[in-house]
Amino acid sequence: MMYIPKDFEETQRDALYQLISEYPLGILINAGEVGLDANHLPFELQLNKGQFGTLSAHVARNNPIWQNLQHEEEVLIIFRAGDAYISPQWYPSKQVHHQQVPTWNYRVVHVYGKITIHDDEKYVRGLVARLTRQHEATQPIPWKMTDAPQDYIAGMLKKIVGIEIEITRLQGKLKLSQNKAYPDILGVAHALNQSNQHELAKAIYQIAESKK
């Protein structure tokens, strides 16, 4: 279980789901017969399946993970939504009493669930089609599976295996200087914004607003 001080705990599921959707590249961790294993995979989040939602992805057929996993084995997926070093120099209070130290801010979601392997072409084709539509939506001319020859796509689909994870619980840790005073939080947000860490800065500005 992840250690989460109360100041940094995020329990709102909608907020956690939003982070997963915005940062879908997760680290799938499982404990197999040969020890711990970790794979970096882009996931699809479906909230209409299961009590807490379902995550889906695919792995290369040559990746032994899908053969080593047991049906409904518990796995952990970690989603990371940006991080940054925080200098004590960014806190206005440091100039007064010098009682500040460096730290690191970040946003992470830990997802636990039971895994199912889908080694069938229909499931994999549907998953790839949905992932493609989702991630190509921002492109000026979105790529479609039908843009490639049918036999080529069929061959590529044979090289991957689908995985589906029924979510059983979620943990969220948003370490965004919530334990600091308003001027110090604002100082961190300003510094991150100036160093082009705009997404993290935006999240910390929101924390500052709530401290007013």
CSV table of N, CA and C in Angstrom, one decimal, residues 64-202:
chain,number,residue,atom,x,y,z
A,64,PRO,N,6.4,-12.4,-22.3
A,64,PRO,CA,5.9,-13.6,-21.6
A,64,PRO,C,4.9,-13.3,-20.5
A,65,ILE,N,4.7,-12.0,-20.2
A,65,ILE,CA,3.8,-11.6,-19.1
A,65,ILE,C,2.4,-12.2,-19.2
A,66,TRP,N,1.9,-12.3,-20.4
A,66,TRP,CA,0.5,-12.7,-20.6
A,66,TRP,C,0.4,-14.2,-20.3
A,67,GLN,N,1.5,-15.0,-20.5
A,67,GLN,CA,1.4,-16.4,-20.2
A,67,GLN,C,1.7,-16.7,-18.7
A,68,ASN,N,2.4,-15.8,-18.1
A,68,ASN,CA,2.8,-16.0,-16.7
A,68,ASN,C,1.7,-15.6,-15.7
A,69,LEU,N,0.8,-14.7,-16.2
A,69,LEU,CA,-0.3,-14.2,-15.3
A,69,LEU,C,-1.4,-15.3,-15.2
A,70,GLN,N,-1.9,-15.4,-14.0
A,70,GLN,CA,-3.0,-16.3,-13.7
A,70,GLN,C,-4.3,-15.5,-13.8
A,71,HIS,N,-5.4,-16.2,-14.2
A,71,HIS,CA,-6.7,-15.6,-14.3
A,71,HIS,C,-7.1,-15.0,-13.0
A,72,GLU,N,-7.6,-13.8,-13.0
A,72,GLU,CA,-8.0,-13.0,-11.9
A,72,GLU,C,-6.9,-12.8,-10.8
A,73,GLU,N,-5.7,-12.9,-11.3
A,73,GLU,CA,-4.5,-12.5,-10.4
A,73,GLU,C,-4.6,-11.1,-10.1
A,74,GLU,N,-4.2,-10.7,-8.9
A,74,GLU,CA,-4.2,-9.2,-8.5
A,74,GLU,C,-3.0,-8.6,-9.1
A,75,VAL,N,-3.2,-7.4,-9.7
A,75,VAL,CA,-2.1,-6.7,-10.2
A,75,VAL,C,-2.2,-5.2,-9.8
A,76,LEU,N,-1.1,-4.5,-9.9
A,76,LEU,CA,-1.1,-3.0,-9.6
A,76,LEU,C,-0.7,-2.3,-10.8
A,77,ILE,N,-1.4,-1.2,-11.1
A,77,ILE,CA,-1.1,-0.3,-12.2
A,77,ILE,C,-0.9,1.1,-11.6
A,78,ILE,N,0.3,1.7,-12.0
A,78,ILE,CA,0.6,3.0,-11.5
A,78,ILE,C,0.5,4.0,-12.6
A,79,PHE,N,-0.2,5.1,-12.4
A,79,PHE,CA,-0.3,6.2,-13.4
A,79,PHE,C,0.3,7.4,-12.8
A,80,ARG,N,1.2,8.0,-13.5
A,80,ARG,CA,1.9,9.2,-13.0
A,80,ARG,C,1.6,10.4,-13.8
A,81,ALA,N,1.2,11.5,-13.2
A,81,ALA,CA,0.7,12.7,-13.9
A,81,ALA,C,1.6,13.9,-13.6
A,82,GLY,N,2.9,13.7,-13.9
A,82,GLY,CA,3.8,14.8,-13.8
A,82,GLY,C,4.4,15.0,-12.5
A,83,ASP,N,5.6,15.5,-12.5
A,83,ASP,CA,6.4,15.7,-11.2
A,83,ASP,C,7.4,16.8,-11.4
A,84,ALA,N,7.9,17.3,-10.3
A,84,ALA,CA,8.9,18.4,-10.4
A,84,ALA,C,9.6,18.6,-9.0
A,85,TYR,N,10.9,18.9,-9.1
A,85,TYR,CA,11.7,19.3,-7.9
A,85,TYR,C,11.2,20.6,-7.4
A,86,ILE,N,11.1,20.8,-6.1
A,86,ILE,CA,10.7,22.0,-5.5
A,86,ILE,C,11.8,22.6,-4.6
A,87,SER,N,12.3,23.8,-5.0
A,87,SER,CA,13.4,24.4,-4.3
A,87,SER,C,12.9,25.2,-3.1
A,88,PRO,N,13.6,25.2,-2.0
A,88,PRO,CA,13.2,26.0,-0.9
A,88,PRO,C,13.2,27.5,-1.2
A,89,GLN,N,14.0,27.9,-2.2
A,89,GLN,CA,14.1,29.3,-2.6
A,89,GLN,C,12.7,29.8,-3.1
A,90,TRP,N,11.8,28.9,-3.5
A,90,TRP,CA,10.6,29.4,-4.1
A,90,TRP,C,9.5,29.8,-3.0
A,91,TYR,N,9.9,29.5,-1.7
A,91,TYR,CA,8.9,29.8,-0.6
A,91,TYR,C,9.3,31.2,-0.1
A,92,PRO,N,8.4,32.1,-0.1
A,92,PRO,CA,8.6,33.4,0.5
A,92,PRO,C,9.0,33.3,2.0
A,93,SER,N,8.4,32.4,2.7
A,93,SER,CA,8.7,32.2,4.1
A,93,SER,C,10.2,31.9,4.4
A,94,LYS,N,10.8,31.3,3.4
A,94,LYS,CA,12.2,30.9,3.5
A,94,LYS,C,13.1,32.1,3.8
A,95,GLN,N,12.7,33.2,3.1
A,95,GLN,CA,13.5,34.5,3.3
A,95,GLN,C,13.3,35.1,4.7
A,96,VAL,N,12.3,34.6,5.4
A,96,VAL,CA,12.0,35.1,6.8
A,96,VAL,C,12.7,34.3,7.8
A,97,HIS,N,12.4,33.0,7.8
A,97,HIS,CA,12.9,32.2,8.9
A,97,HIS,C,13.9,31.0,8.5
A,98,HIS,N,14.0,30.8,7.2
A,98,HIS,CA,15.0,29.9,6.6
A,98,HIS,C,14.6,28.4,7.0
A,99,GLN,N,13.4,28.2,7.4
A,99,GLN,CA,13.1,26.8,7.9
A,99,GLN,C,12.3,26.1,6.8
A,100,GLN,N,12.9,25.9,5.7
A,100,GLN,CA,12.4,25.2,4.5
A,100,GLN,C,13.4,24.3,3.9
A,101,VAL,N,13.0,23.1,3.4
A,101,VAL,CA,14.0,22.2,2.7
A,101,VAL,C,13.4,21.8,1.4
A,102,PRO,N,14.3,21.2,0.5
A,102,PRO,CA,13.8,20.8,-0.8
A,102,PRO,C,12.8,19.7,-0.7
A,103,THR,N,12.0,19.5,-1.7
A,103,THR,CA,11.1,18.4,-1.8
A,103,THR,C,10.7,18.1,-3.2
A,104,TRP,N,9.8,17.2,-3.4
A,104,TRP,CA,9.4,16.9,-4.8
A,104,TRP,C,7.9,16.8,-4.8
A,105,ASN,N,7.2,17.5,-5.8
A,105,ASN,CA,5.8,17.4,-6.0
A,105,ASN,C,5.4,16.5,-7.1
A,106,TYR,N,4.3,15.8,-7.0
A,106,TYR,CA,3.9,14.8,-8.0
A,106,TYR,C,2.4,14.5,-7.8
A,107,ARG,N,1.9,13.8,-8.9
A,107,ARG,CA,0.5,13.3,-8.8
A,107,ARG,C,0.6,11.8,-9.3
A,108,VAL,N,0.1,10.9,-8.5
A,108,VAL,CA,0.0,9.5,-8.9
A,108,VAL,C,-1.3,8.9,-8.5
A,109,VAL,N,-1.7,7.9,-9.3
A,109,VAL,CA,-2.8,7.0,-9.0
A,109,VAL,C,-2.4,5.6,-9.0
A,110,HIS,N,-2.7,4.9,-7.9
A,110,HIS,CA,-2.4,3.4,-7.9
A,110,HIS,C,-3.7,2.7,-8.1
A,111,VAL,N,-3.8,1.8,-9.0
A,111,VAL,CA,-5.0,1.0,-9.3
A,111,VAL,C,-4.7,-0.4,-9.1
A,112,TYR,N,-5.6,-1.1,-8.3
A,112,TYR,CA,-5.5,-2.5,-8.0
A,112,TYR,C,-6.6,-3.2,-8.7
A,113,GLY,N,-6.4,-4.4,-9.3
A,113,GLY,CA,-7.5,-5.1,-10.0
A,113,GLY,C,-7.1,-6.5,-10.3
A,114,LYS,N,-8.1,-7.2,-10.8
A,114,LYS,CA,-8.0,-8.6,-11.2
A,114,LYS,C,-7.9,-8.7,-12.7
A,115,ILE,N,-6.9,-9.4,-13.2
A,115,ILE,CA,-6.6,-9.4,-14.6
A,115,ILE,C,-7.2,-10.6,-15.4
A,116,THR,N,-7.6,-10.4,-16.6
A,116,THR,CA,-8.1,-11.4,-17.5
A,116,THR,C,-7.3,-11.3,-18.8
A,117,ILE,N,-6.9,-12.4,-19.4
A,117,ILE,CA,-6.2,-12.4,-20.7
A,117,ILE,C,-7.2,-12.7,-21.8
A,118,HIS,N,-7.1,-11.9,-22.9
A,118,HIS,CA,-8.0,-12.1,-24.0
A,118,HIS,C,-7.1,-12.4,-25.3
A,119,ASP,N,-6.9,-13.6,-25.5
A,119,ASP,CA,-6.1,-14.0,-26.7
A,119,ASP,C,-7.1,-14.3,-27.8
A,120,ASP,N,-7.8,-13.3,-28.3
A,120,ASP,CA,-8.7,-13.5,-29.5
A,120,ASP,C,-8.7,-12.3,-30.3
A,121,GLU,N,-8.8,-12.5,-31.6
A,121,GLU,CA,-8.7,-11.4,-32.6
A,121,GLU,C,-9.8,-10.3,-32.4
A,122,LYS,N,-11.0,-10.8,-32.2
A,122,LYS,CA,-12.1,-9.8,-32.1
A,122,LYS,C,-11.9,-8.8,-30.9
A,123,TYR,N,-11.5,-9.3,-29.8
A,123,TYR,CA,-11.3,-8.4,-28.6
A,123,TYR,C,-10.2,-7.5,-28.9
A,124,VAL,N,-9.1,-8.0,-29.4
A,124,VAL,CA,-7.9,-7.1,-29.7
A,124,VAL,C,-8.2,-6.1,-30.8
A,125,ARG,N,-8.9,-6.5,-31.8
A,125,ARG,CA,-9.3,-5.5,-32.9
A,125,ARG,C,-10.1,-4.4,-32.3
A,126,GLY,N,-11.1,-4.7,-31.5
A,126,GLY,CA,-11.9,-3.7,-30.9
A,126,GLY,C,-11.2,-2.7,-30.0
A,127,LEU,N,-10.3,-3.3,-29.2
A,127,LEU,CA,-9.5,-2.5,-28.3
A,127,LEU,C,-8.6,-1.6,-29.1
A,128,VAL,N,-7.9,-2.1,-30.1
A,128,VAL,CA,-7.0,-1.2,-30.9
A,128,VAL,C,-7.7,-0.1,-31.6
A,129,ALA,N,-8.9,-0.5,-32.1
A,129,ALA,CA,-9.8,0.5,-32.8
A,129,ALA,C,-10.1,1.7,-31.8
A,130,ARG,N,-10.5,1.3,-30.6
A,130,ARG,CA,-10.9,2.3,-29.6
A,130,ARG,C,-9.7,3.2,-29.2
A,131,LEU,N,-8.6,2.6,-28.9
A,131,LEU,CA,-7.4,3.3,-28.5
A,131,LEU,C,-7.0,4.2,-29.7
A,132,THR,N,-7.1,3.8,-30.9
A,132,THR,CA,-6.7,4.6,-32.0
A,132,THR,C,-7.6,5.8,-32.1
A,133,ARG,N,-8.9,5.6,-32.0
A,133,ARG,CA,-9.8,6.8,-32.1
A,133,ARG,C,-9.5,7.8,-31.0
A,134,GLN,N,-9.3,7.3,-29.8
A,134,GLN,CA,-9.0,8.1,-28.7
A,134,GLN,C,-7.8,9.0,-28.9
A,135,HIS,N,-6.7,8.4,-29.3
A,135,HIS,CA,-5.4,9.1,-29.3
A,135,HIS,C,-5.2,9.8,-30.6
A,136,GLU,N,-5.9,9.4,-31.7
A,136,GLU,CA,-5.7,10.1,-33.0
A,136,GLU,C,-6.7,11.3,-33.1
A,137,ALA,N,-7.6,11.5,-32.1
A,137,ALA,CA,-8.6,12.5,-32.1
A,137,ALA,C,-8.0,13.9,-32.2
A,138,THR,N,-6.8,14.1,-31.6
A,138,THR,CA,-6.1,15.4,-31.6
A,138,THR,C,-5.3,15.7,-32.9
A,139,GLN,N,-5.2,14.7,-33.8
A,139,GLN,CA,-4.4,14.9,-35.0
A,139,GLN,C,-5.2,15.7,-36.1
A,140,PRO,N,-4.6,16.5,-36.9
A,140,PRO,CA,-5.3,17.2,-37.9
A,140,PRO,C,-6.0,16.3,-38.9
A,141,ILE,N,-5.3,15.2,-39.2
A,141,ILE,CA,-6.0,14.1,-40.1
A,141,ILE,C,-5.8,12.8,-39.3
A,142,PRO,N,-6.8,12.4,-38.5
A,142,PRO,CA,-6.7,11.2,-37.7
A,142,PRO,C,-6.4,9.9,-38.6
A,143,TRP,N,-5.4,9.1,-38.1
A,143,TRP,CA,-5.2,7.9,-38.7
A,143,TRP,C,-6.2,6.9,-38.3
A,144,LYS,N,-6.7,6.0,-39.3
A,144,LYS,CA,-7.6,5.0,-39.0
A,144,LYS,C,-7.1,3.6,-39.4
A,145,MET,N,-7.5,2.6,-38.8
A,145,MET,CA,-7.1,1.3,-39.1
A,145,MET,C,-7.3,0.9,-40.6
A,146,THR,N,-8.3,1.5,-41.1
A,146,THR,CA,-8.6,1.2,-42.6
A,146,THR,C,-7.7,1.9,-43.5
A,147,ASP,N,-6.8,2.8,-43.0
A,147,ASP,CA,-5.8,3.4,-43.8
A,147,ASP,C,-4.7,2.5,-44.3
A,148,ALA,N,-4.5,1.4,-43.5
A,148,ALA,CA,-3.5,0.4,-43.8
A,148,ALA,C,-4.2,-0.8,-44.5
A,149,PRO,N,-3.4,-1.6,-45.3
A,149,PRO,CA,-4.0,-2.8,-45.9
A,149,PRO,C,-4.5,-3.8,-44.9
A,150,GLN,N,-5.7,-4.4,-45.3
A,150,GLN,CA,-6.3,-5.3,-44.3
A,150,GLN,C,-5.4,-6.5,-43.9
A,151,ASP,N,-4.7,-7.0,-44.8
A,151,ASP,CA,-3.8,-8.1,-44.5
A,151,ASP,C,-2.7,-7.7,-43.5
A,152,TYR,N,-2.2,-6.5,-43.7
A,152,TYR,CA,-1.2,-5.9,-42.8
A,152,TYR,C,-1.7,-5.8,-41.4
A,153,ILE,N,-2.9,-5.2,-41.3
A,153,ILE,CA,-3.5,-5.0,-39.9
A,153,ILE,C,-3.8,-6.4,-39.3
A,154,ALA,N,-4.3,-7.3,-40.1
A,154,ALA,CA,-4.6,-8.7,-39.5
A,154,ALA,C,-3.3,-9.3,-39.0
A,155,GLY,N,-2.2,-9.1,-39.7
A,155,GLY,CA,-0.9,-9.7,-39.3
A,155,GLY,C,-0.4,-9.0,-38.0
A,156,MET,N,-0.6,-7.7,-37.9
A,156,MET,CA,-0.2,-7.0,-36.7
A,156,MET,C,-1.0,-7.4,-35.5
A,157,LEU,N,-2.3,-7.6,-35.7
A,157,LEU,CA,-3.2,-8.0,-34.6
A,157,LEU,C,-2.8,-9.4,-34.0
A,158,LYS,N,-2.3,-10.2,-34.9
A,158,LYS,CA,-1.9,-11.6,-34.5
A,158,LYS,C,-0.7,-11.5,-33.5
A,159,LYS,N,0.0,-10.4,-33.6
A,159,LYS,CA,1.2,-10.3,-32.8
A,159,LYS,C,1.0,-9.7,-31.4
A,160,ILE,N,-0.2,-9.4,-31.0
A,160,ILE,CA,-0.5,-8.8,-29.7
A,160,ILE,C,-1.6,-9.6,-29.0
A,161,VAL,N,-1.7,-9.5,-27.7
A,161,VAL,CA,-2.7,-10.2,-26.9
A,161,VAL,C,-3.3,-9.1,-26.0
A,162,GLY,N,-4.6,-9.2,-25.8
A,162,GLY,CA,-5.3,-8.3,-25.0
A,162,GLY,C,-5.3,-8.6,-23.5
A,163,ILE,N,-5.3,-7.6,-22.6
A,163,ILE,CA,-5.5,-7.8,-21.2
A,163,ILE,C,-6.6,-6.9,-20.7
A,164,GLU,N,-7.3,-7.4,-19.7
A,164,GLU,CA,-8.4,-6.6,-19.1
A,164,GLU,C,-8.3,-6.7,-17.6
A,165,ILE,N,-8.4,-5.6,-16.9
A,165,ILE,CA,-8.3,-5.5,-15.5
A,165,ILE,C,-9.5,-4.9,-14.9
A,166,GLU,N,-10.2,-5.7,-14.1
A,166,GLU,CA,-11.4,-5.2,-13.3
A,166,GLU,C,-10.8,-4.5,-12.1
A,167,ILE,N,-11.1,-3.2,-12.0
A,167,ILE,CA,-10.6,-2.4,-10.9
A,167,ILE,C,-11.3,-2.8,-9.6
A,168,THR,N,-10.5,-3.0,-8.6
A,168,THR,CA,-11.1,-3.3,-7.2
A,168,THR,C,-10.9,-2.2,-6.2
A,169,ARG,N,-9.9,-1.4,-6.4
A,169,ARG,CA,-9.7,-0.2,-5.5
A,169,ARG,C,-8.7,0.7,-6.1
A,170,LEU,N,-8.8,2.0,-5.7
A,170,LEU,CA,-7.9,3.0,-6.2
A,170,LEU,C,-7.3,3.8,-5.0
A,171,GLN,N,-6.1,4.3,-5.2
A,171,GLN,CA,-5.4,5.2,-4.3
A,171,GLN,C,-4.9,6.4,-5.1
A,172,GLY,N,-5.1,7.6,-4.5
A,172,GLY,CA,-4.6,8.8,-5.2
A,172,GLY,C,-3.8,9.6,-4.2
A,173,LYS,N,-2.6,10.0,-4.7
A,173,LYS,CA,-1.7,10.9,-3.9
A,173,LYS,C,-1.3,12.1,-4.8
A,174,LEU,N,-1.8,13.2,-4.4
A,174,LEU,CA,-1.5,14.5,-5.1
A,174,LEU,C,-0.7,15.3,-4.2
A,175,LYS,N,0.6,15.3,-4.3
A,175,LYS,CA,1.5,16.1,-3.4
A,175,LYS,C,1.8,17.4,-4.1
A,176,LEU,N,1.1,18.4,-3.7
A,176,LEU,CA,1.0,19.7,-4.4
A,176,LEU,C,1.2,20.9,-3.5
A,177,SER,N,2.0,20.6,-2.4
A,177,SER,CA,2.4,21.7,-1.5
A,177,SER,C,1.1,22.1,-0.6
A,178,GLN,N,0.2,21.2,-0.5
A,178,GLN,CA,-1.0,21.5,0.3
A,178,GLN,C,-0.7,21.7,1.8
A,179,ASN,N,0.4,21.3,2.3
A,179,ASN,CA,0.8,21.4,3.7
A,179,ASN,C,1.5,22.8,3.9
A,180,LYS,N,1.6,23.6,2.9
A,180,LYS,CA,2.2,24.9,3.1
A,180,LYS,C,1.2,26.0,3.2
A,181,ALA,N,1.7,27.2,3.6
A,181,ALA,CA,0.8,28.4,3.7
A,181,ALA,C,0.6,28.9,2.3
A,182,TYR,N,-0.5,29.7,2.2
A,182,TYR,CA,-0.9,30.2,0.8
A,182,TYR,C,0.2,30.9,0.1
A,183,PRO,N,1.0,31.9,0.7
A,183,PRO,CA,2.1,32.5,-0.1
A,183,PRO,C,3.1,31.5,-0.6
A,184,ASP,N,3.4,30.5,0.2
A,184,ASP,CA,4.4,29.5,-0.3
A,184,ASP,C,3.9,28.6,-1.4
A,185,ILE,N,2.6,28.3,-1.3
A,185,ILE,CA,2.0,27.5,-2.4
A,185,ILE,C,2.0,28.3,-3.7
A,186,LEU,N,1.7,29.6,-3.6
A,186,LEU,CA,1.7,30.5,-4.8
A,186,LEU,C,3.1,30.6,-5.3
A,187,GLY,N,4.1,30.7,-4.4
A,187,GLY,CA,5.5,30.8,-4.9
A,187,GLY,C,5.9,29.6,-5.7
A,188,VAL,N,5.5,28.4,-5.3
A,188,VAL,CA,5.8,27.2,-6.0
A,188,VAL,C,5.1,27.2,-7.4
A,189,ALA,N,3.9,27.6,-7.4
A,189,ALA,CA,3.1,27.6,-8.7
A,189,ALA,C,3.7,28.6,-9.6
A,190,HIS,N,4.1,29.8,-9.2
A,190,HIS,CA,4.8,30.7,-10.0
A,190,HIS,C,6.1,30.2,-10.6
A,191,ALA,N,6.9,29.6,-9.8
A,191,ALA,CA,8.2,29.1,-10.2
A,191,ALA,C,8.0,28.0,-11.2
A,192,LEU,N,7.1,27.1,-11.0
A,192,LEU,CA,6.9,26.0,-11.9
A,192,LEU,C,6.4,26.5,-13.3
A,193,ASN,N,5.5,27.5,-13.2
A,193,ASN,CA,4.9,28.1,-14.4
A,193,ASN,C,6.0,28.7,-15.3
A,194,GLN,N,7.0,29.4,-14.6
A,194,GLN,CA,8.1,30.1,-15.3
A,194,GLN,C,9.0,29.1,-15.9
A,195,SER,N,9.1,27.9,-15.3
A,195,SER,CA,10.0,26.8,-15.8
A,195,SER,C,9.3,25.9,-16.8
A,196,ASN,N,8.1,26.3,-17.3
A,196,ASN,CA,7.3,25.6,-18.3
A,196,ASN,C,6.7,24.3,-17.8
A,197,GLN,N,6.6,24.1,-16.5
A,197,GLN,CA,5.9,23.0,-15.9
A,197,GLN,C,4.4,23.4,-15.7
A,198,HIS,N,3.8,23.7,-16.9
A,198,HIS,CA,2.5,24.4,-16.8
A,198,HIS,C,1.3,23.5,-16.2
A,199,GLU,N,1.3,22.3,-16.5
A,199,GLU,CA,0.2,21.4,-16.0
A,199,GLU,C,0.3,21.3,-14.5
A,200,LEU,N,1.5,21.0,-14.0
A,200,LEU,CA,1.7,20.9,-12.5
A,200,LEU,C,1.4,22.2,-11.9
A,201,ALA,N,1.9,23.3,-12.5
A,201,ALA,CA,1.6,24.7,-11.9
A,201,ALA,C,0.1,25.0,-11.9
A,202,LYS,N,-0.6,24.6,-12.9
A,202,LYS,CA,-2.1,24.8,-12.9
A,202,LYS,C,-2.7,24.1,-11.7
